[in-house]
Amino acid sequence: MDEYKSAWAEVDQVASLVRAALLRAGVTEGEAARVRGLVTGSGRAYIELGALRLGSAVLLCQALPLPQESTTPADAQGRSPKP
């Protein structure tokens, strides 16, 4: 039971951090509020992000430190394009 309670405490904290990060990225408060923590009966913790509008998903992607988009299919596979 202690593991279950501990998992809830941690998942609540992380869900709050994810909501705050979404707000900083420009996602609306209503959409950020959909983020919630879940803990299964076995104590496994999850963060449910819910659905984001396309524009909000773009804002999230812009806020994440993602690699630069490739310009060719060869670049996406880590190969140099043929000359």
mmCIF file of N, CA and C in Angstrom:
data_model
loop_
_atom_site.group_PDB
_atom_site.id
_atom_site.type_symbol
_atom_site.label_atom_id
_atom_site.label_comp_id
_atom_site.label_asym_id
_atom_site.label_seq_id
_atom_site.Cartn_x
_atom_site.Cartn_y
_atom_site.Cartn_z
ATOM 1 N N MET A 1 0.821 -1.205 0.000
ATOM 2 C CA MET A 1 0.000 0.000 0.000
ATOM 3 C C MET A 1 0.858 1.259 0.000
ATOM 4 N N ASP A 2 2.013 1.179 0.681
ATOM 5 C CA ASP A 2 2.907 2.335 0.701
ATOM 6 C C ASP A 2 3.432 2.658 -0.696
ATOM 7 N N GLU A 3 3.722 1.610 -1.499
ATOM 8 C CA GLU A 3 4.191 1.834 -2.868
ATOM 9 C C GLU A 3 3.109 2.518 -3.698
ATOM 10 N N TYR A 4 1.878 2.121 -3.497
ATOM 11 C CA TYR A 4 0.749 2.700 -4.220
ATOM 12 C C TYR A 4 0.610 4.180 -3.877
ATOM 13 N N LYS A 5 0.661 4.504 -2.589
ATOM 14 C CA LYS A 5 0.556 5.905 -2.162
ATOM 15 C C LYS A 5 1.744 6.722 -2.663
ATOM 16 N N SER A 6 2.917 6.118 -2.624
ATOM 17 C CA SER A 6 4.116 6.795 -3.113
ATOM 18 C C SER A 6 4.010 7.071 -4.609
ATOM 19 N N ALA A 7 3.483 6.091 -5.351
ATOM 20 C CA ALA A 7 3.310 6.265 -6.795
ATOM 21 C C ALA A 7 2.339 7.408 -7.072
ATOM 22 N N TRP A 8 1.253 7.512 -6.297
ATOM 23 C CA TRP A 8 0.298 8.606 -6.494
ATOM 24 C C TRP A 8 0.943 9.953 -6.218
ATOM 25 N N ALA A 9 1.736 10.039 -5.170
ATOM 26 C CA ALA A 9 2.391 11.304 -4.841
ATOM 27 C C ALA A 9 3.325 11.724 -5.978
ATOM 28 N N GLU A 10 4.086 10.765 -6.500
ATOM 29 C CA GLU A 10 5.017 11.083 -7.576
ATOM 30 C C GLU A 10 4.295 11.431 -8.869
ATOM 31 N N VAL A 11 3.265 10.663 -9.200
ATOM 32 C CA VAL A 11 2.560 10.911 -10.456
ATOM 33 C C VAL A 11 1.814 12.245 -10.400
ATOM 34 N N ASP A 12 1.294 12.631 -9.268
ATOM 35 C CA ASP A 12 0.644 13.936 -9.137
ATOM 36 C C ASP A 12 1.645 15.068 -9.352
ATOM 37 N N GLN A 13 2.835 14.911 -8.788
ATOM 38 C CA GLN A 13 3.867 15.932 -8.936
ATOM 39 C C GLN A 13 4.307 16.047 -10.390
ATOM 40 N N VAL A 14 4.533 14.921 -11.037
ATOM 41 C CA VAL A 14 4.983 14.949 -12.429
ATOM 42 C C VAL A 14 3.880 15.482 -13.342
ATOM 43 N N ALA A 15 2.641 15.109 -13.109
ATOM 44 C CA ALA A 15 1.536 15.638 -13.912
ATOM 45 C C ALA A 15 1.466 17.155 -13.784
ATOM 46 N N SER A 16 1.689 17.661 -12.607
ATOM 47 C CA SER A 16 1.700 19.107 -12.388
ATOM 48 C C SER A 16 2.834 19.769 -13.171
ATOM 49 N N LEU A 17 4.000 19.130 -13.192
ATOM 50 C CA LEU A 17 5.141 19.664 -13.951
ATOM 51 C C LEU A 17 4.851 19.648 -15.453
ATOM 52 N N VAL A 18 4.212 18.596 -15.934
ATOM 53 C CA VAL A 18 3.867 18.517 -17.357
ATOM 54 C C VAL A 18 2.847 19.597 -17.710
ATOM 55 N N ARG A 19 1.854 19.802 -16.849
ATOM 56 C CA ARG A 19 0.874 20.874 -17.099
ATOM 57 C C ARG A 19 1.566 22.231 -17.168
ATOM 58 N N ALA A 20 2.482 22.485 -16.247
ATOM 59 C CA ALA A 20 3.205 23.761 -16.239
ATOM 60 C C ALA A 20 4.051 23.920 -17.501
ATOM 61 N N ALA A 21 4.689 22.842 -17.955
ATOM 62 C CA ALA A 21 5.499 22.903 -19.176
ATOM 63 C C ALA A 21 4.628 23.185 -20.397
ATOM 64 N N LEU A 22 3.458 22.577 -20.452
ATOM 65 C CA LEU A 22 2.543 22.840 -21.563
ATOM 66 C C LEU A 22 2.102 24.300 -21.568
ATOM 67 N N LEU A 23 1.804 24.835 -20.402
ATOM 68 C CA LEU A 23 1.410 26.249 -20.312
ATOM 69 C C LEU A 23 2.545 27.159 -20.776
ATOM 70 N N ARG A 24 3.775 26.852 -20.369
ATOM 71 C CA ARG A 24 4.923 27.649 -20.812
ATOM 72 C C ARG A 24 5.109 27.571 -22.321
ATOM 73 N N ALA A 25 4.728 26.437 -22.914
ATOM 74 C CA ALA A 25 4.861 26.264 -24.365
ATOM 75 C C ALA A 25 3.763 27.000 -25.127
ATOM 76 N N GLY A 26 2.738 27.488 -24.413
ATOM 77 C CA GLY A 26 1.668 28.237 -25.051
ATOM 78 C C GLY A 26 0.384 27.454 -25.244
ATOM 79 N N VAL A 27 0.319 26.244 -24.700
ATOM 80 C CA VAL A 27 -0.901 25.440 -24.776
ATOM 81 C C VAL A 27 -1.928 26.065 -23.834
ATOM 82 N N THR A 28 -3.187 26.045 -24.218
ATOM 83 C CA THR A 28 -4.222 26.681 -23.400
ATOM 84 C C THR A 28 -4.364 25.963 -22.052
ATOM 85 N N GLU A 29 -4.846 26.698 -21.080
ATOM 86 C CA GLU A 29 -5.042 26.135 -19.747
ATOM 87 C C GLU A 29 -6.039 24.972 -19.774
ATOM 88 N N GLY A 30 -7.065 25.094 -20.604
ATOM 89 C CA GLY A 30 -8.052 24.028 -20.719
ATOM 90 C C GLY A 30 -7.455 22.728 -21.218
ATOM 91 N N GLU A 31 -6.556 22.827 -22.193
ATOM 92 C CA GLU A 31 -5.909 21.618 -22.706
ATOM 93 C C GLU A 31 -4.890 21.071 -21.711
ATOM 94 N N ALA A 32 -4.134 21.955 -21.076
ATOM 95 C CA ALA A 32 -3.146 21.510 -20.096
ATOM 96 C C ALA A 32 -3.820 20.826 -18.915
ATOM 97 N N ALA A 33 -5.039 21.254 -18.607
ATOM 98 C CA ALA A 33 -5.761 20.659 -17.479
ATOM 99 C C ALA A 33 -6.147 19.210 -17.733
ATOM 100 N N ARG A 34 -6.090 18.771 -18.986
ATOM 101 C CA ARG A 34 -6.419 17.379 -19.315
ATOM 102 C C ARG A 34 -5.331 16.401 -18.878
ATOM 103 N N VAL A 35 -4.161 16.904 -18.588
ATOM 104 C CA VAL A 35 -3.063 16.038 -18.142
ATOM 105 C C VAL A 35 -3.382 15.547 -16.743
ATOM 106 N N ARG A 36 -3.299 14.235 -16.558
ATOM 107 C CA ARG A 36 -3.582 13.700 -15.233
ATOM 108 C C ARG A 36 -2.757 12.453 -14.989
ATOM 109 N N GLY A 37 -2.549 12.179 -13.737
ATOM 110 C CA GLY A 37 -1.823 10.982 -13.353
ATOM 111 C C GLY A 37 -2.754 9.804 -13.158
ATOM 112 N N LEU A 38 -2.239 8.630 -13.433
ATOM 113 C CA LEU A 38 -2.982 7.395 -13.229
ATOM 114 C C LEU A 38 -2.065 6.402 -12.533
ATOM 115 N N VAL A 39 -2.597 5.665 -11.598
ATOM 116 C CA VAL A 39 -1.839 4.601 -10.947
ATOM 117 C C VAL A 39 -2.702 3.353 -10.979
ATOM 118 N N THR A 40 -2.145 2.279 -11.510
ATOM 119 C CA THR A 40 -2.883 1.019 -11.591
ATOM 120 C C THR A 40 -2.932 0.353 -10.222
ATOM 121 N N GLY A 41 -3.740 -0.668 -10.111
ATOM 122 C CA GLY A 41 -3.841 -1.402 -8.849
ATOM 123 C C GLY A 41 -2.523 -2.024 -8.429
ATOM 124 N N SER A 42 -1.670 -2.323 -9.406
ATOM 125 C CA SER A 42 -0.362 -2.904 -9.078
ATOM 126 C C SER A 42 0.676 -1.841 -8.742
ATOM 127 N N GLY A 43 0.289 -0.561 -8.834
ATOM 128 C CA GLY A 43 1.206 0.516 -8.472
ATOM 129 C C GLY A 43 1.981 1.111 -9.628
ATOM 130 N N ARG A 44 1.680 0.705 -10.853
ATOM 131 C CA ARG A 44 2.367 1.265 -12.026
ATOM 132 C C ARG A 44 1.785 2.648 -12.310
ATOM 133 N N ALA A 45 2.667 3.630 -12.474
ATOM 134 C CA ALA A 45 2.241 5.018 -12.640
ATOM 135 C C ALA A 45 2.322 5.443 -14.106
ATOM 136 N N TYR A 46 1.337 6.213 -14.546
ATOM 137 C CA TYR A 46 1.268 6.742 -15.904
ATOM 138 C C TYR A 46 0.861 8.211 -15.855
ATOM 139 N N ILE A 47 1.251 8.930 -16.890
ATOM 140 C CA ILE A 47 0.764 10.289 -17.102
ATOM 141 C C ILE A 47 -0.076 10.258 -18.371
ATOM 142 N N GLU A 48 -1.345 10.612 -18.245
ATOM 143 C CA GLU A 48 -2.224 10.674 -19.408
ATOM 144 C C GLU A 48 -2.216 12.103 -19.922
ATOM 145 N N LEU A 49 -1.838 12.272 -21.192
ATOM 146 C CA LEU A 49 -1.737 13.609 -21.763
ATOM 147 C C LEU A 49 -3.049 14.081 -22.369
ATOM 148 N N GLY A 50 -3.935 13.191 -22.732
ATOM 149 C CA GLY A 50 -5.183 13.584 -23.345
ATOM 150 C C GLY A 50 -4.970 14.030 -24.779
ATOM 151 N N ALA A 51 -5.976 14.627 -25.361
ATOM 152 C CA ALA A 51 -5.908 15.079 -26.749
ATOM 153 C C ALA A 51 -5.529 16.553 -26.801
ATOM 154 N N LEU A 52 -4.680 16.897 -27.774
ATOM 155 C CA LEU A 52 -4.308 18.286 -28.013
ATOM 156 C C LEU A 52 -4.776 18.688 -29.396
ATOM 157 N N ARG A 53 -5.225 19.931 -29.522
ATOM 158 C CA ARG A 53 -5.519 20.452 -30.847
ATOM 159 C C ARG A 53 -4.213 20.484 -31.639
ATOM 160 N N LEU A 54 -4.310 20.473 -32.946
ATOM 161 C CA LEU A 54 -3.131 20.464 -33.791
ATOM 162 C C LEU A 54 -2.193 21.627 -33.472
ATOM 163 N N GLY A 55 -2.752 22.816 -33.333
ATOM 164 C CA GLY A 55 -1.920 23.982 -33.030
ATOM 165 C C GLY A 55 -1.176 23.837 -31.711
ATOM 166 N N SER A 56 -1.826 23.249 -30.728
ATOM 167 C CA SER A 56 -1.182 23.038 -29.434
ATOM 168 C C SER A 56 -0.091 21.986 -29.544
ATOM 169 N N ALA A 57 -0.330 20.956 -30.359
ATOM 170 C CA ALA A 57 0.699 19.929 -30.569
ATOM 171 C C ALA A 57 1.923 20.533 -31.245
ATOM 172 N N VAL A 58 1.691 21.461 -32.163
ATOM 173 C CA VAL A 58 2.812 22.143 -32.821
ATOM 174 C C VAL A 58 3.593 22.961 -31.790
ATOM 175 N N LEU A 59 2.892 23.670 -30.920
ATOM 176 C CA LEU A 59 3.568 24.435 -29.865
ATOM 177 C C LEU A 59 4.398 23.521 -28.974
ATOM 178 N N LEU A 60 3.854 22.370 -28.626
ATOM 179 C CA LEU A 60 4.584 21.406 -27.806
ATOM 180 C C LEU A 60 5.839 20.942 -28.527
ATOM 181 N N CYS A 61 5.718 20.604 -29.795
ATOM 182 C CA CYS A 61 6.888 20.162 -30.562
ATOM 183 C C CYS A 61 7.949 21.251 -30.651
ATOM 184 N N GLN A 62 7.519 22.486 -30.811
ATOM 185 C CA GLN A 62 8.469 23.597 -30.889
ATOM 186 C C GLN A 62 9.198 23.798 -29.566
ATOM 187 N N ALA A 63 8.556 23.451 -28.467
ATOM 188 C CA ALA A 63 9.168 23.633 -27.151
ATOM 189 C C ALA A 63 10.124 22.493 -26.784
ATOM 190 N N LEU A 64 9.966 21.346 -27.434
ATOM 191 C CA LEU A 64 10.813 20.192 -27.131
ATOM 192 C C LEU A 64 12.137 20.299 -27.873
ATOM 193 N N PRO A 65 13.216 19.832 -27.252
ATOM 194 C CA PRO A 65 14.522 19.872 -27.926
ATOM 195 C C PRO A 65 14.644 18.713 -28.915
ATOM 196 N N LEU A 66 13.992 18.855 -30.068
ATOM 197 C CA LEU A 66 13.995 17.817 -31.091
ATOM 198 C C LEU A 66 15.112 18.080 -32.101
ATOM 199 N N PRO A 67 15.633 17.025 -32.747
ATOM 200 C CA PRO A 67 16.637 17.246 -33.798
ATOM 201 C C PRO A 67 16.019 18.006 -34.958
ATOM 202 N N GLN A 68 16.860 18.669 -35.716
ATOM 203 C CA GLN A 68 16.377 19.411 -36.874
ATOM 204 C C GLN A 68 15.725 18.459 -37.857
ATOM 205 N N GLU A 69 14.692 18.940 -38.531
ATOM 206 C CA GLU A 69 14.007 18.120 -39.527
ATOM 207 C C GLU A 69 14.946 17.875 -40.703
ATOM 208 N N SER A 70 14.893 16.679 -41.239
ATOM 209 C CA SER A 70 15.703 16.376 -42.413
ATOM 210 C C SER A 70 15.024 16.946 -43.646
ATOM 211 N N THR A 71 15.809 17.157 -44.680
ATOM 212 C CA THR A 71 15.261 17.715 -45.905
ATOM 213 C C THR A 71 15.033 16.651 -46.964
ATOM 214 N N THR A 72 15.631 15.478 -46.799
ATOM 215 C CA THR A 72 15.440 14.398 -47.765
ATOM 216 C C THR A 72 15.213 13.097 -47.010
ATOM 217 N N PRO A 73 14.595 12.118 -47.654
ATOM 218 C CA PRO A 73 14.417 10.810 -47.002
ATOM 219 C C PRO A 73 15.743 10.182 -46.607
ATOM 220 N N ALA A 74 16.795 10.398 -47.389
ATOM 221 C CA ALA A 74 18.101 9.832 -47.056
ATOM 222 C C ALA A 74 18.617 10.426 -45.753
ATOM 223 N N ASP A 75 18.403 11.731 -45.559
ATOM 224 C CA ASP A 75 18.827 12.372 -44.314
ATOM 225 C C ASP A 75 18.119 11.763 -43.117
ATOM 226 N N ALA A 76 16.843 11.450 -43.273
ATOM 227 C CA ALA A 76 16.051 10.901 -42.175
ATOM 228 C C ALA A 76 16.556 9.529 -41.766
ATOM 229 N N GLN A 77 17.195 8.816 -42.682
ATOM 230 C CA GLN A 77 17.709 7.490 -42.377
ATOM 231 C C GLN A 77 19.172 7.542 -41.968
ATOM 232 N N GLY A 78 19.738 8.740 -41.836
ATOM 233 C CA GLY A 78 21.112 8.879 -41.376
ATOM 234 C C GLY A 78 22.144 8.661 -42.455
ATOM 235 N N ARG A 79 21.723 8.700 -43.721
ATOM 236 C CA ARG A 79 22.662 8.538 -44.826
ATOM 237 C C ARG A 79 22.802 9.845 -45.575
ATOM 238 N N SER A 80 23.913 9.983 -46.251
ATOM 239 C CA SER A 80 24.114 11.160 -47.093
ATOM 240 C C SER A 80 23.361 10.975 -48.389
ATOM 241 N N PRO A 81 22.724 12.038 -48.890
ATOM 242 C CA PRO A 81 22.043 11.920 -50.184
ATOM 243 C C PRO A 81 23.052 11.648 -51.290
ATOM 244 N N LYS A 82 22.603 10.947 -52.324
ATOM 245 C CA LYS A 82 23.479 10.666 -53.464
ATOM 246 C C LYS A 82 23.741 11.944 -54.237
ATOM 247 N N PRO A 83 24.968 12.115 -54.748
ATOM 248 C CA PRO A 83 25.271 13.350 -55.506
ATOM 249 C C PRO A 83 24.566 13.393 -56.829
#
